[in-house]
Amino acid sequence: MSRQKAAPPKHQVLAAVIGNALEWYDFIVFGFLAVVISRLFFPSESEYSSLLMATATFGVGFFMRPVGGILLGIYADRRGRKAALQLIIGMMTVSIAMIAFAPPYAAIGVAAPLLIVLARLLQGFATGGEFASATSFLIESAPANRRGLYGSWQMFGQGLAVFCGAAITALVTNGLTPEALDAWGWRIPFIIGLIIGPVGLWMRRHLSETSAFLEARQAPKEKQSLARMLRNHLREVITVMGLTVCGTVGFYVILVYMPTFANRQLNLPLTDAFTAQVIAVALMTLLMPVFGALSDRLGRKALIIAATAGLLVALYPLFSWVHAAPSFARLMTMQVVLCTLLAAYFGPISAAMAEQFPAGVRSTGLALAYNLAVMIFGGFAQFIVTWLIHTTGMAIAPVFYVIFAAALGLVAAFFLIDRTHEANLAVVDDGGPVNAQTQPASAGVPSQRASAQGL
């Protein structure tokens, strides 16, 4: 009789989550300080042109994500999760250091904006491989009956990083004079992130490679390639892309864009908008591990379908209700409801998506699907919702983009293969997923997982 795999030490889980958290922390900090960065690194006679250049630099990282996702995903599937996670956080730390200590345009001229662009390109490349490699590590390390909970820590880390990034940036911008902020204060949030980087790198040096990867590497199989992965797992890639579209659009519109929407379209004070947002995001962050654990009992597919269906039903009535009589109380109510539904979606989603692929191509398949969807539908989210408002003349036009994404996520959820209750994830890639438990002992595949579990 098999013995349940022991839970990995807490520092191993933290080491896997810290890179994804660092990515989102820097994402929020750069976005919040875009106005300051535009003045210092992209000077122009027009303030609008300077800001446009800074936001464009912010966006170039999105275009590197699929490239980094594919190359780092292949690296993780060939060299191991540990090796990939160390390389990724090293590149992240270098990119943050480049921004934190970059001389302004006044000091080195055109080299200053080029340095910022290079840092964003490097960061986008590293970020492309982070989510897939770290998620693969987490679910392969977790006990079979707790993969949903362990996968949810990835999303918990994102939520906590967004909260901390916003809080630290707010403290710096509110606590310093404009002159001090431009002179040196804007570097403080980046330096804090830079301190986190080496800690994460040290922690990842002490990771233990997952048994699923080790077993997959020893199994006899053809040399893996991107083309072969797509040929054998195209359905899984498309399904994960659909699920990611729902998550990334929900994140960028309901979380990132909402304060702007509340201020400009509902004419609510920014203080009210940010207060409602902070409370709702804190609630969502706390609930995600709860729903991740719940998915281990109820199944990922059922919970994801319920969450996407709930979003489809609630979105338009809530937006219309708030728009009809804007107030802090109504905005708060809407955000709490929507963020609770997002928590129910984000909680099981990491494990559900990673479980679609066998270990031999897990990082590659997940990275490709995830980053393509984020680049196209998340990177252009604010542009799309702004265009919708202008084209339709409707203040609540952003809701249509979220409805589209939720509908796509619901369709994708029905094509999801629910592997919640499989004892072992698929570890052999011979043209499709194969459950490790179904392989006979005579197959000649050395099973480190089997020996570890006492099979």
mmCIF file with all atom_site columns, C-alpha atoms in Angstrom, residues 199-297:
data_model
loop_
_atom_site.group_PDB
_atom_site.id
_atom_site.type_symbol
_atom_site.label_atom_id
_atom_site.label_alt_id
_atom_site.label_comp_id
_atom_site.label_asym_id
_atom_site.label_entity_id
_atom_site.label_seq_id
_atom_site.pdbx_PDB_ins_code
_atom_site.Cartn_x
_atom_site.Cartn_y
_atom_site.Cartn_z
_atom_site.occupancy
_atom_site.B_iso_or_equiv
_atom_site.pdbx_formal_charge
_atom_site.auth_seq_id
_atom_site.auth_comp_id
_atom_site.auth_asym_id
_atom_site.auth_atom_id
_atom_site.pdbx_PDB_model_num
ATOM 1  C CA . VAL A 1 199 ? 17.350  36.161 -0.065  1.00 0.00 ? 199 VAL A CA 1
ATOM 2  C CA . GLY A 1 200 ? 15.214  34.328 -2.616  1.00 0.00 ? 200 GLY A CA 1
ATOM 3  C CA . LEU A 1 201 ? 18.312  33.221 -4.535  1.00 0.00 ? 201 LEU A CA 1
ATOM 4  C CA . TRP A 1 202 ? 19.874  31.800 -1.356  1.00 0.00 ? 202 TRP A CA 1
ATOM 5  C CA . MET A 1 203 ? 16.655  29.966 -0.499  1.00 0.00 ? 203 MET A CA 1
ATOM 6  C CA . ARG A 1 204 ? 16.362  28.489 -3.990  1.00 0.00 ? 204 ARG A CA 1
ATOM 7  C CA . ARG A 1 205 ? 19.912  27.140 -3.814  1.00 0.00 ? 205 ARG A CA 1
ATOM 8  C CA . HIS A 1 206 ? 18.686  24.814 -1.059  1.00 0.00 ? 206 HIS A CA 1
ATOM 9  C CA . LEU A 1 207 ? 15.647  23.465 -2.909  1.00 0.00 ? 207 LEU A CA 1
ATOM 10 C CA . SER A 1 208 ? 15.270  19.713 -3.436  1.00 0.00 ? 208 SER A CA 1
ATOM 11 C CA . GLU A 1 209 ? 14.423  18.672 -6.993  1.00 0.00 ? 209 GLU A CA 1
ATOM 12 C CA . THR A 1 210 ? 10.946  17.145 -7.383  1.00 0.00 ? 210 THR A CA 1
ATOM 13 C CA . SER A 1 211 ? 10.609  13.375 -7.723  1.00 0.00 ? 211 SER A CA 1
ATOM 14 C CA . ALA A 1 212 ? 8.168   13.809 -10.622 1.00 0.00 ? 212 ALA A CA 1
ATOM 15 C CA . PHE A 1 213 ? 10.814  15.615 -12.670 1.00 0.00 ? 213 PHE A CA 1
ATOM 16 C CA . LEU A 1 214 ? 13.525  13.110 -11.752 1.00 0.00 ? 214 LEU A CA 1
ATOM 17 C CA . GLU A 1 215 ? 11.301  10.203 -12.746 1.00 0.00 ? 215 GLU A CA 1
ATOM 18 C CA . ALA A 1 216 ? 10.280  11.847 -16.012 1.00 0.00 ? 216 ALA A CA 1
ATOM 19 C CA . ARG A 1 217 ? 13.916  12.552 -16.901 1.00 0.00 ? 217 ARG A CA 1
ATOM 20 C CA . GLN A 1 218 ? 14.863  8.905  -16.413 1.00 0.00 ? 218 GLN A CA 1
ATOM 21 C CA . ALA A 1 219 ? 11.936  7.537  -18.407 1.00 0.00 ? 219 ALA A CA 1
ATOM 22 C CA . PRO A 1 220 ? 12.814  6.452  -21.977 1.00 0.00 ? 220 PRO A CA 1
ATOM 23 C CA . LYS A 1 221 ? 11.330  8.918  -24.456 1.00 0.00 ? 221 LYS A CA 1
ATOM 24 C CA . GLU A 1 222 ? 12.053  10.903 -27.584 1.00 0.00 ? 222 GLU A CA 1
ATOM 25 C CA . LYS A 1 223 ? 13.916  14.186 -27.229 1.00 0.00 ? 223 LYS A CA 1
ATOM 26 C CA . GLN A 1 224 ? 11.361  16.828 -26.392 1.00 0.00 ? 224 GLN A CA 1
ATOM 27 C CA . SER A 1 225 ? 10.741  19.853 -28.623 1.00 0.00 ? 225 SER A CA 1
ATOM 28 C CA . LEU A 1 226 ? 8.283   22.705 -28.689 1.00 0.00 ? 226 LEU A CA 1
ATOM 29 C CA . ALA A 1 227 ? 6.713   21.410 -31.895 1.00 0.00 ? 227 ALA A CA 1
ATOM 30 C CA . ARG A 1 228 ? 6.231   17.941 -30.440 1.00 0.00 ? 228 ARG A CA 1
ATOM 31 C CA . MET A 1 229 ? 4.743   19.374 -27.235 1.00 0.00 ? 229 MET A CA 1
ATOM 32 C CA . LEU A 1 230 ? 2.238   21.405 -29.275 1.00 0.00 ? 230 LEU A CA 1
ATOM 33 C CA . ARG A 1 231 ? 1.365   18.412 -31.442 1.00 0.00 ? 231 ARG A CA 1
ATOM 34 C CA . ASN A 1 232 ? 0.700   16.175 -28.447 1.00 0.00 ? 232 ASN A CA 1
ATOM 35 C CA . HIS A 1 233 ? -0.830  18.745 -26.095 1.00 0.00 ? 233 HIS A CA 1
ATOM 36 C CA . LEU A 1 234 ? -2.491  21.407 -28.237 1.00 0.00 ? 234 LEU A CA 1
ATOM 37 C CA . ARG A 1 235 ? -5.843  20.924 -26.473 1.00 0.00 ? 235 ARG A CA 1
ATOM 38 C CA . GLU A 1 236 ? -4.219  21.457 -23.091 1.00 0.00 ? 236 GLU A CA 1
ATOM 39 C CA . VAL A 1 237 ? -2.394  24.596 -24.301 1.00 0.00 ? 237 VAL A CA 1
ATOM 40 C CA . ILE A 1 238 ? -5.619  26.116 -25.673 1.00 0.00 ? 238 ILE A CA 1
ATOM 41 C CA . THR A 1 239 ? -7.538  25.202 -22.515 1.00 0.00 ? 239 THR A CA 1
ATOM 42 C CA . VAL A 1 240 ? -4.929  26.810 -20.251 1.00 0.00 ? 240 VAL A CA 1
ATOM 43 C CA . MET A 1 241 ? -4.874  29.916 -22.460 1.00 0.00 ? 241 MET A CA 1
ATOM 44 C CA . GLY A 1 242 ? -8.649  30.262 -22.085 1.00 0.00 ? 242 GLY A CA 1
ATOM 45 C CA . LEU A 1 243 ? -8.413  29.912 -18.317 1.00 0.00 ? 243 LEU A CA 1
ATOM 46 C CA . THR A 1 244 ? -5.560  32.432 -18.160 1.00 0.00 ? 244 THR A CA 1
ATOM 47 C CA . VAL A 1 245 ? -7.502  34.999 -20.209 1.00 0.00 ? 245 VAL A CA 1
ATOM 48 C CA . CYS A 1 246 ? -10.247 34.980 -17.582 1.00 0.00 ? 246 CYS A CA 1
ATOM 49 C CA . GLY A 1 247 ? -7.770  35.395 -14.749 1.00 0.00 ? 247 GLY A CA 1
ATOM 50 C CA . THR A 1 248 ? -5.557  38.052 -16.333 1.00 0.00 ? 248 THR A CA 1
ATOM 51 C CA . VAL A 1 249 ? -8.437  40.245 -17.563 1.00 0.00 ? 249 VAL A CA 1
ATOM 52 C CA . GLY A 1 250 ? -10.139 39.957 -14.178 1.00 0.00 ? 250 GLY A CA 1
ATOM 53 C CA . PHE A 1 251 ? -6.905  40.978 -12.469 1.00 0.00 ? 251 PHE A CA 1
ATOM 54 C CA . TYR A 1 252 ? -6.136  43.971 -14.678 1.00 0.00 ? 252 TYR A CA 1
ATOM 55 C CA . VAL A 1 253 ? -9.673  45.349 -14.882 1.00 0.00 ? 253 VAL A CA 1
ATOM 56 C CA . ILE A 1 254 ? -11.216 44.495 -11.496 1.00 0.00 ? 254 ILE A CA 1
ATOM 57 C CA . LEU A 1 255 ? -8.032  45.075 -9.485  1.00 0.00 ? 255 LEU A CA 1
ATOM 58 C CA . VAL A 1 256 ? -5.551  47.297 -11.354 1.00 0.00 ? 256 VAL A CA 1
ATOM 59 C CA . TYR A 1 257 ? -7.904  49.472 -13.427 1.00 0.00 ? 257 TYR A CA 1
ATOM 60 C CA . MET A 1 258 ? -10.761 49.821 -10.920 1.00 0.00 ? 258 MET A CA 1
ATOM 61 C CA . PRO A 1 259 ? -9.409  52.857 -8.979  1.00 0.00 ? 259 PRO A CA 1
ATOM 62 C CA . THR A 1 260 ? -9.047  54.758 -12.273 1.00 0.00 ? 260 THR A CA 1
ATOM 63 C CA . PHE A 1 261 ? -12.552 53.707 -13.311 1.00 0.00 ? 261 PHE A CA 1
ATOM 64 C CA . ALA A 1 262 ? -14.042 54.745 -9.951  1.00 0.00 ? 262 ALA A CA 1
ATOM 65 C CA . ASN A 1 263 ? -12.367 58.134 -10.096 1.00 0.00 ? 263 ASN A CA 1
ATOM 66 C CA . ARG A 1 264 ? -12.885 59.036 -13.762 1.00 0.00 ? 264 ARG A CA 1
ATOM 67 C CA . GLN A 1 265 ? -16.167 57.340 -14.623 1.00 0.00 ? 265 GLN A CA 1
ATOM 68 C CA . LEU A 1 266 ? -17.946 57.325 -11.255 1.00 0.00 ? 266 LEU A CA 1
ATOM 69 C CA . ASN A 1 267 ? -16.440 60.619 -10.012 1.00 0.00 ? 267 ASN A CA 1
ATOM 70 C CA . LEU A 1 268 ? -15.565 59.108 -6.651  1.00 0.00 ? 268 LEU A CA 1
ATOM 71 C CA . PRO A 1 269 ? -12.559 60.447 -4.688  1.00 0.00 ? 269 PRO A CA 1
ATOM 72 C CA . LEU A 1 270 ? -9.337  58.501 -5.223  1.00 0.00 ? 270 LEU A CA 1
ATOM 73 C CA . THR A 1 271 ? -9.120  57.939 -1.467  1.00 0.00 ? 271 THR A CA 1
ATOM 74 C CA . ASP A 1 272 ? -12.460 56.087 -1.541  1.00 0.00 ? 272 ASP A CA 1
ATOM 75 C CA . ALA A 1 273 ? -11.406 54.111 -4.605  1.00 0.00 ? 273 ALA A CA 1
ATOM 76 C CA . PHE A 1 274 ? -8.103  52.988 -3.091  1.00 0.00 ? 274 PHE A CA 1
ATOM 77 C CA . THR A 1 275 ? -9.655  52.228 0.318   1.00 0.00 ? 275 THR A CA 1
ATOM 78 C CA . ALA A 1 276 ? -12.251 49.949 -1.261  1.00 0.00 ? 276 ALA A CA 1
ATOM 79 C CA . GLN A 1 277 ? -9.541  48.344 -3.359  1.00 0.00 ? 277 GLN A CA 1
ATOM 80 C CA . VAL A 1 278 ? -7.188  47.660 -0.460  1.00 0.00 ? 278 VAL A CA 1
ATOM 81 C CA . ILE A 1 279 ? -9.941  46.006 1.594   1.00 0.00 ? 279 ILE A CA 1
ATOM 82 C CA . ALA A 1 280 ? -11.167 43.897 -1.328  1.00 0.00 ? 280 ALA A CA 1
ATOM 83 C CA . VAL A 1 281 ? -7.652  42.787 -2.366  1.00 0.00 ? 281 VAL A CA 1
ATOM 84 C CA . ALA A 1 282 ? -6.777  41.880 1.237   1.00 0.00 ? 282 ALA A CA 1
ATOM 85 C CA . LEU A 1 283 ? -9.949  39.760 1.462   1.00 0.00 ? 283 LEU A CA 1
ATOM 86 C CA . MET A 1 284 ? -9.198  38.078 -1.879  1.00 0.00 ? 284 MET A CA 1
ATOM 87 C CA . THR A 1 285 ? -5.621  37.294 -0.835  1.00 0.00 ? 285 THR A CA 1
ATOM 88 C CA . LEU A 1 286 ? -6.758  35.660 2.404   1.00 0.00 ? 286 LEU A CA 1
ATOM 89 C CA . LEU A 1 287 ? -9.475  33.622 0.685   1.00 0.00 ? 287 LEU A CA 1
ATOM 90 C CA . MET A 1 288 ? -7.358  32.160 -2.121  1.00 0.00 ? 288 MET A CA 1
ATOM 91 C CA . PRO A 1 289 ? -5.682  29.445 0.009   1.00 0.00 ? 289 PRO A CA 1
ATOM 92 C CA . VAL A 1 290 ? -9.105  28.597 1.464   1.00 0.00 ? 290 VAL A CA 1
ATOM 93 C CA . PHE A 1 291 ? -10.534 27.964 -2.003  1.00 0.00 ? 291 PHE A CA 1
ATOM 94 C CA . GLY A 1 292 ? -7.333  26.155 -3.035  1.00 0.00 ? 292 GLY A CA 1
ATOM 95 C CA . ALA A 1 293 ? -7.797  23.742 -0.129  1.00 0.00 ? 293 ALA A CA 1
ATOM 96 C CA . LEU A 1 294 ? -11.517 23.434 -0.925  1.00 0.00 ? 294 LEU A CA 1
ATOM 97 C CA . SER A 1 295 ? -10.656 22.379 -4.483  1.00 0.00 ? 295 SER A CA 1
ATOM 98 C CA . ASP A 1 296 ? -8.718  19.429 -3.047  1.00 0.00 ? 296 ASP A CA 1
ATOM 99 C CA . ARG A 1 297 ? -12.029 18.156 -1.677  1.00 0.00 ? 297 ARG A CA 1
#
